[in-house]
CSV table of C-alpha atoms and ligand atoms in Angstrom, one decimal:
chain,number,residue,atom,x,y,z
A,155,UNK,CA,-15.4,12.9,0.1
A,156,UNK,CA,-12.9,11.5,2.7
A,157,UNK,CA,-10.7,8.5,1.1
A,158,UNK,CA,-8.3,6.7,3.5
A,159,UNK,CA,-6.1,5.1,1.1
A,160,UNK,CA,-4.1,2.4,3.0
A,161,UNK,CA,-1.5,-0.2,1.1
A,162,UNK,CA,1.3,-3.2,2.4
A,163,UNK,CA,-0.8,-4.5,5.5
A,164,UNK,CA,1.5,-7.7,4.7
A,165,UNK,CA,-0.2,-9.6,7.8
A,166,UNK,CA,0.4,-7.3,10.1
A,167,UNK,CA,-2.1,-7.4,12.1
A,168,UNK,CA,-1.6,-4.6,15.3
A,169,UNK,CA,-1.3,-2.3,13.0
A,170,UNK,CA,-3.1,-2.9,10.6
A,171,UNK,CA,-5.8,-2.6,13.5
A,172,UNK,CA,-3.9,0.0,15.1
A,173,UNK,CA,-4.8,2.5,11.2
A,174,UNK,CA,-8.8,1.3,11.1
A,175,UNK,CA,-8.8,2.8,15.3
A,176,UNK,CA,-7.1,5.8,13.8
A,177,UNK,CA,-9.1,5.8,10.8
A,178,UNK,CA,-12.4,5.5,12.6
A,179,UNK,CA,-11.7,9.1,14.3
A,180,UNK,CA,-10.9,10.6,10.9
A,181,UNK,CA,-14.3,10.0,9.2
A,182,UNK,CA,-13.6,9.3,6.5
A,183,UNK,CA,-16.5,7.8,3.7
A,184,UNK,CA,-14.3,4.8,1.9
A,185,UNK,CA,-11.2,3.0,3.0
A,186,UNK,CA,-9.4,1.9,-0.4
A,187,UNK,CA,-6.4,-0.4,-0.7
A,188,UNK,CA,-3.8,-0.8,-2.7
A,189,UNK,CA,-2.2,-4.1,-2.4
A,190,UNK,CA,-0.1,-7.0,0.2
A,191,UNK,CA,-2.8,-8.0,2.6
A,192,UNK,CA,-0.1,-10.6,2.9
A,193,UNK,CA,3.4,-11.6,2.8
A,194,UNK,CA,6.2,-11.0,5.4
A,195,UNK,CA,3.8,-10.8,9.0
A,196,UNK,CA,2.3,-14.1,10.7
A,197,UNK,CA,-1.5,-12.7,10.0
A,198,UNK,CA,-2.6,-13.3,7.2
A,199,UNK,CA,-6.0,-15.0,7.2
A,200,UNK,CA,-7.3,-12.8,9.7
A,201,UNK,CA,-5.7,-9.4,8.1
A,202,UNK,CA,-7.9,-10.8,4.6
A,203,UNK,CA,-11.1,-10.9,6.8
A,204,UNK,CA,-10.8,-7.5,7.9
A,205,UNK,CA,-9.7,-6.5,5.0
A,206,UNK,CA,-13.1,-8.1,3.4
A,207,UNK,CA,-15.2,-6.0,6.1
A,208,UNK,CA,-13.6,-3.1,5.2
A,209,UNK,CA,-14.0,-1.8,1.4
A,210,UNK,CA,-14.2,-3.0,-2.1
A,211,UNK,CA,-11.8,-1.0,-3.6
A,212,UNK,CA,-9.4,-2.9,-3.0
A,213,UNK,CA,-6.1,-4.0,-5.7
A,214,UNK,CA,-3.5,-6.5,-5.8
A,215,UNK,CA,0.3,-7.1,-4.8
A,216,UNK,CA,3.2,-8.9,-6.1
A,217,UNK,CA,2.8,-10.5,-2.5
A,218,UNK,CA,-0.7,-11.0,-2.6
A,219,UNK,CA,-0.7,-12.6,-6.2
A,220,UNK,CA,2.6,-14.5,-5.5
A,221,UNK,CA,0.6,-16.0,-2.2
A,222,UNK,CA,-2.1,-17.9,-5.3
A,223,UNK,CA,0.7,-18.9,-7.7
A,224,UNK,CA,0.0,-15.5,-10.0
A,225,UNK,CA,3.3,-13.9,-10.2
A,226,UNK,CA,7.1,-14.9,-10.7
A,227,UNK,CA,8.3,-15.1,-7.8
A,228,UNK,CA,12.1,-15.4,-9.0
A,229,UNK,CA,13.2,-11.9,-7.2
A,230,UNK,CA,12.4,-12.7,-4.7
A,231,UNK,CA,14.9,-12.9,-2.0
A,232,UNK,CA,14.8,-15.7,0.8
A,233,UNK,CA,12.8,-14.1,3.0
A,234,UNK,CA,10.1,-12.5,1.3
A,235,UNK,CA,10.1,-16.0,-0.4
A,236,UNK,CA,10.1,-17.7,2.5
A,237,UNK,CA,7.2,-15.4,4.3
A,238,UNK,CA,4.7,-16.5,0.6
A,239,UNK,CA,4.7,-20.1,0.8
A,240,UNK,CA,4.3,-20.0,4.8
A,241,UNK,CA,1.2,-18.3,3.9
A,242,UNK,CA,0.5,-20.3,0.7
A,243,UNK,CA,-0.1,-22.9,3.5
A,244,UNK,CA,-1.8,-21.6,6.3
A,245,UNK,CA,-4.5,-19.7,4.3
A,246,UNK,CA,-7.4,-21.4,2.9
A,247,UNK,CA,-9.4,-22.1,-0.5
A,248,UNK,CA,-11.6,-19.0,0.7
A,249,UNK,CA,-8.9,-16.6,1.1
A,250,UNK,CA,-6.9,-18.3,-1.7
A,251,UNK,CA,-10.2,-17.7,-3.9
A,252,UNK,CA,-10.7,-14.1,-2.3
A,253,UNK,CA,-6.4,-13.1,-3.2
A,254,UNK,CA,-7.4,-14.0,-7.2
A,255,UNK,CA,-9.9,-12.4,-7.5
A,256,UNK,CA,-8.1,-9.2,-7.1
A,257,UNK,CA,-8.2,-6.5,-9.5
A,258,UNK,CA,-4.0,-5.0,-11.0
A,259,UNK,CA,-5.6,-1.5,-11.2
A,260,UNK,CA,-9.3,0.0,-10.3
A,261,UNK,CA,-11.4,3.6,-10.3
A,262,UNK,CA,-13.3,4.6,-8.0
A,263,UNK,CA,-14.9,7.7,-8.4
A,264,UNK,CA,-11.8,9.5,-10.5
A,265,UNK,CA,-9.1,8.0,-8.8
A,266,UNK,CA,-6.6,6.0,-10.0
A,267,UNK,CA,-5.9,3.3,-7.4
A,268,UNK,CA,-2.6,0.8,-8.4
A,269,UNK,CA,0.1,-1.4,-6.0
A,270,UNK,CA,3.7,-0.7,-8.4
A,271,UNK,CA,2.8,1.3,-11.3
A,272,UNK,CA,0.3,2.8,-13.2
A,273,UNK,CA,1.0,1.5,-16.2
A,274,UNK,CA,2.0,-1.7,-17.0
A,275,UNK,CA,1.7,-2.7,-12.7
A,276,UNK,CA,2.0,-6.8,-13.2
A,277,UNK,CA,5.9,-5.4,-14.5
A,278,UNK,CA,5.6,-4.7,-10.6
A,279,UNK,CA,8.2,-1.9,-11.6
A,280,UNK,CA,8.7,1.0,-9.0
A,281,UNK,CA,8.8,4.3,-9.1
A,282,UNK,CA,11.8,6.2,-7.4
A,283,UNK,CA,13.2,8.7,-10.0
A,284,UNK,CA,11.7,11.7,-11.6
A,285,UNK,CA,11.7,10.2,-14.7
A,286,UNK,CA,9.7,6.7,-13.8
A,287,UNK,CA,7.3,9.7,-12.3
A,288,UNK,CA,7.2,10.6,-15.6
A,289,UNK,CA,6.3,7.5,-17.1
A,290,UNK,CA,4.1,6.9,-15.2
A,291,UNK,CA,1.6,10.6,-15.5
A,292,UNK,CA,2.6,9.4,-19.3
A,293,UNK,CA,0.3,6.5,-18.9
A,294,UNK,CA,-1.9,7.4,-15.7
A,295,UNK,CA,-5.9,8.0,-15.9
A,296,UNK,CA,-6.8,10.2,-13.4
A,297,UNK,CA,-5.9,13.1,-12.1
A,298,UNK,CA,-4.7,11.6,-9.1
A,299,UNK,CA,-2.6,8.3,-8.7
A,300,UNK,CA,-2.2,6.5,-5.5
A,301,UNK,CA,0.6,3.7,-5.0
A,302,UNK,CA,1.9,1.6,-3.2
A,303,UNK,CA,4.9,-1.2,-3.3
A,304,UNK,CA,8.4,0.5,-2.0
A,305,UNK,CA,6.8,1.3,1.3
A,306,UNK,CA,8.1,4.8,1.6
A,307,UNK,CA,5.1,7.8,1.0
A,308,UNK,CA,6.8,10.3,-1.4
A,309,UNK,CA,4.3,12.8,-4.1
A,310,UNK,CA,5.6,13.0,-7.7
A,311,UNK,CA,3.8,15.6,-9.2
A,312,UNK,CA,3.3,17.5,-12.6
A,313,UNK,CA,2.5,20.5,-13.5
A,314,UNK,CA,0.4,22.0,-16.5
A,315,UNK,CA,3.2,22.0,-18.9
A,316,UNK,CA,4.4,18.6,-18.0
A,317,UNK,CA,7.4,19.1,-15.8
A,318,UNK,CA,7.7,16.7,-12.8
A,319,UNK,CA,8.9,17.2,-9.8
A,320,UNK,CA,9.0,15.8,-5.9
A,321,UNK,CA,6.7,17.5,-3.3
A,322,UNK,CA,8.4,16.5,0.0
A,323,UNK,CA,5.4,17.5,2.4
A,324,UNK,CA,3.3,15.0,3.7
A,325,UNK,CA,0.3,17.0,3.9
A,326,UNK,CA,-0.8,19.9,0.9
A,327,UNK,CA,-2.6,21.5,-1.3
A,328,UNK,CA,-4.0,20.0,-4.2
A,329,UNK,CA,-4.1,21.9,-7.2
A,330,UNK,CA,-6.8,21.2,-10.2
A,331,UNK,CA,-3.9,22.0,-12.9
A,332,UNK,CA,-1.1,19.5,-11.8
A,333,UNK,CA,-1.2,16.0,-11.8
A,334,UNK,CA,-0.4,13.5,-8.9
A,335,UNK,CA,1.4,10.3,-8.2
A,336,UNK,CA,1.3,9.1,-4.6
A,337,UNK,CA,3.1,6.8,-3.2
A,338,UNK,CA,1.0,6.2,1.0
A,339,UNK,CA,3.6,4.0,2.4
A,340,UNK,CA,2.9,1.3,4.0
A,341,UNK,CA,0.9,-0.1,7.4
A,342,UNK,CA,2.5,-2.8,8.1
A,343,UNK,CA,5.8,-2.8,7.1
A,344,UNK,CA,7.4,0.9,6.8
A,345,UNK,CA,10.3,1.1,4.9
A,346,UNK,CA,11.3,5.6,5.5
A,347,UNK,CA,13.3,4.9,8.9
A,348,UNK,CA,9.7,5.8,10.5
A,349,UNK,CA,8.9,2.2,12.5
A,350,UNK,CA,5.0,3.5,12.2
A,351,UNK,CA,2.3,2.8,10.2
A,352,UNK,CA,1.6,5.2,7.9
A,353,UNK,CA,-1.3,6.1,5.5
A,354,UNK,CA,-2.4,8.6,4.0
A,355,UNK,CA,-6.3,10.7,3.6
A,356,UNK,CA,-7.1,12.1,0.7
A,357,UNK,CA,-10.0,15.4,1.5
A,358,UNK,CA,-11.7,15.7,-2.2
A,359,UNK,CA,-14.3,18.8,-1.1
A,360,UNK,CA,-11.0,20.5,0.9
A,361,UNK,CA,-8.8,19.0,-2.3
A,362,UNK,CA,-6.6,18.2,0.6
A,363,UNK,CA,-3.9,15.2,1.4
A,364,UNK,CA,-1.9,13.8,4.3
A,365,UNK,CA,0.6,11.5,5.8
A,366,UNK,CA,-0.5,10.2,8.7
A,367,UNK,CA,1.9,7.8,11.4
A,368,UNK,CA,-0.4,6.1,13.7
A,369,UNK,CA,2.1,3.5,17.1
A,370,UNK,CA,1.2,0.4,17.1
A,371,UNK,CA,2.8,-2.6,19.3
A,372,UNK,CA,5.9,-3.7,16.9
A,373,UNK,CA,7.1,-5.8,20.2
A,374,UNK,CA,3.7,-8.6,19.7
A,375,UNK,CA,3.8,-7.9,15.9
A,376,UNK,CA,7.9,-9.2,16.4
A,377,UNK,CA,7.0,-12.0,18.9
A,378,UNK,CA,4.3,-14.0,16.2
A,379,UNK,CA,7.0,-13.4,13.8
A,380,UNK,CA,9.4,-15.1,15.5
A,381,UNK,CA,6.9,-17.8,17.0
A,382,UNK,CA,5.3,-18.6,13.5
A,383,UNK,CA,9.5,-20.0,12.0
A,384,UNK,CA,9.3,-16.8,10.1
A,385,UNK,CA,12.6,-15.5,8.9
A,386,UNK,CA,13.7,-13.3,12.3
A,387,UNK,CA,14.8,-9.8,9.1
A,388,UNK,CA,11.2,-10.1,8.8
A,389,UNK,CA,10.5,-8.6,12.5
A,390,UNK,CA,14.4,-7.0,13.7
A,391,UNK,CA,13.3,-4.7,9.9
A,392,UNK,CA,10.0,-3.6,11.8
A,393,UNK,CA,11.5,-1.6,14.4
A,394,UNK,CA,14.3,0.2,12.6
A,395,UNK,CA,11.3,0.6,9.8
A,396,UNK,CA,13.8,-0.3,7.2
B,446,ZN,ZN1,4.5,-5.0,-0.3
């Protein structure tokens, strides 16, 4: 089976459409979404509608829950908070109902999906360090856990002795004796210095994983953010990929 792993679209319709076009060429069997369909960008309603038709394997992100009052936003920076409030005003009751229905984790076909961390995902913690990855592995329920949230693709591996290390490659083979926490990066607001949309493809038959990068019309997205009256920093950061 070939799985596409998408995360952090953040209402960026142009990036979302470009990635969907790319994964159609990859002929994937299933799409999994790792949270944050809304927040930051100018097209929350359209992105939700597309996601609903794309897959039912979806977990909630902190921005999704924030837009429907399910999580605290006091730690959000002011641009993020403004975008969340703008999104709440804009989306319909049926979109709100959809966001409220999203679970924090799900486990389709032996893989685990979470937006932030495998353990206590509702705390929206980050996995940056080896220690944070170790905590994740201590509570992961499957051999492979896919996450998003940081907007930077990175993979942590735990070997059979329980030693955790960072795997810098964006394409690698999955080994039966190892466990993996794989951050697939962000479709709609990459922060690893590469402004192209990012998503992952896991091929369970060939035991392989790859991060793909897709070019989209960043200028169109930026224009919409400005025209919507959202904070300009949310537009400018897209070209920098930060
Ligand atoms: Zn996000």
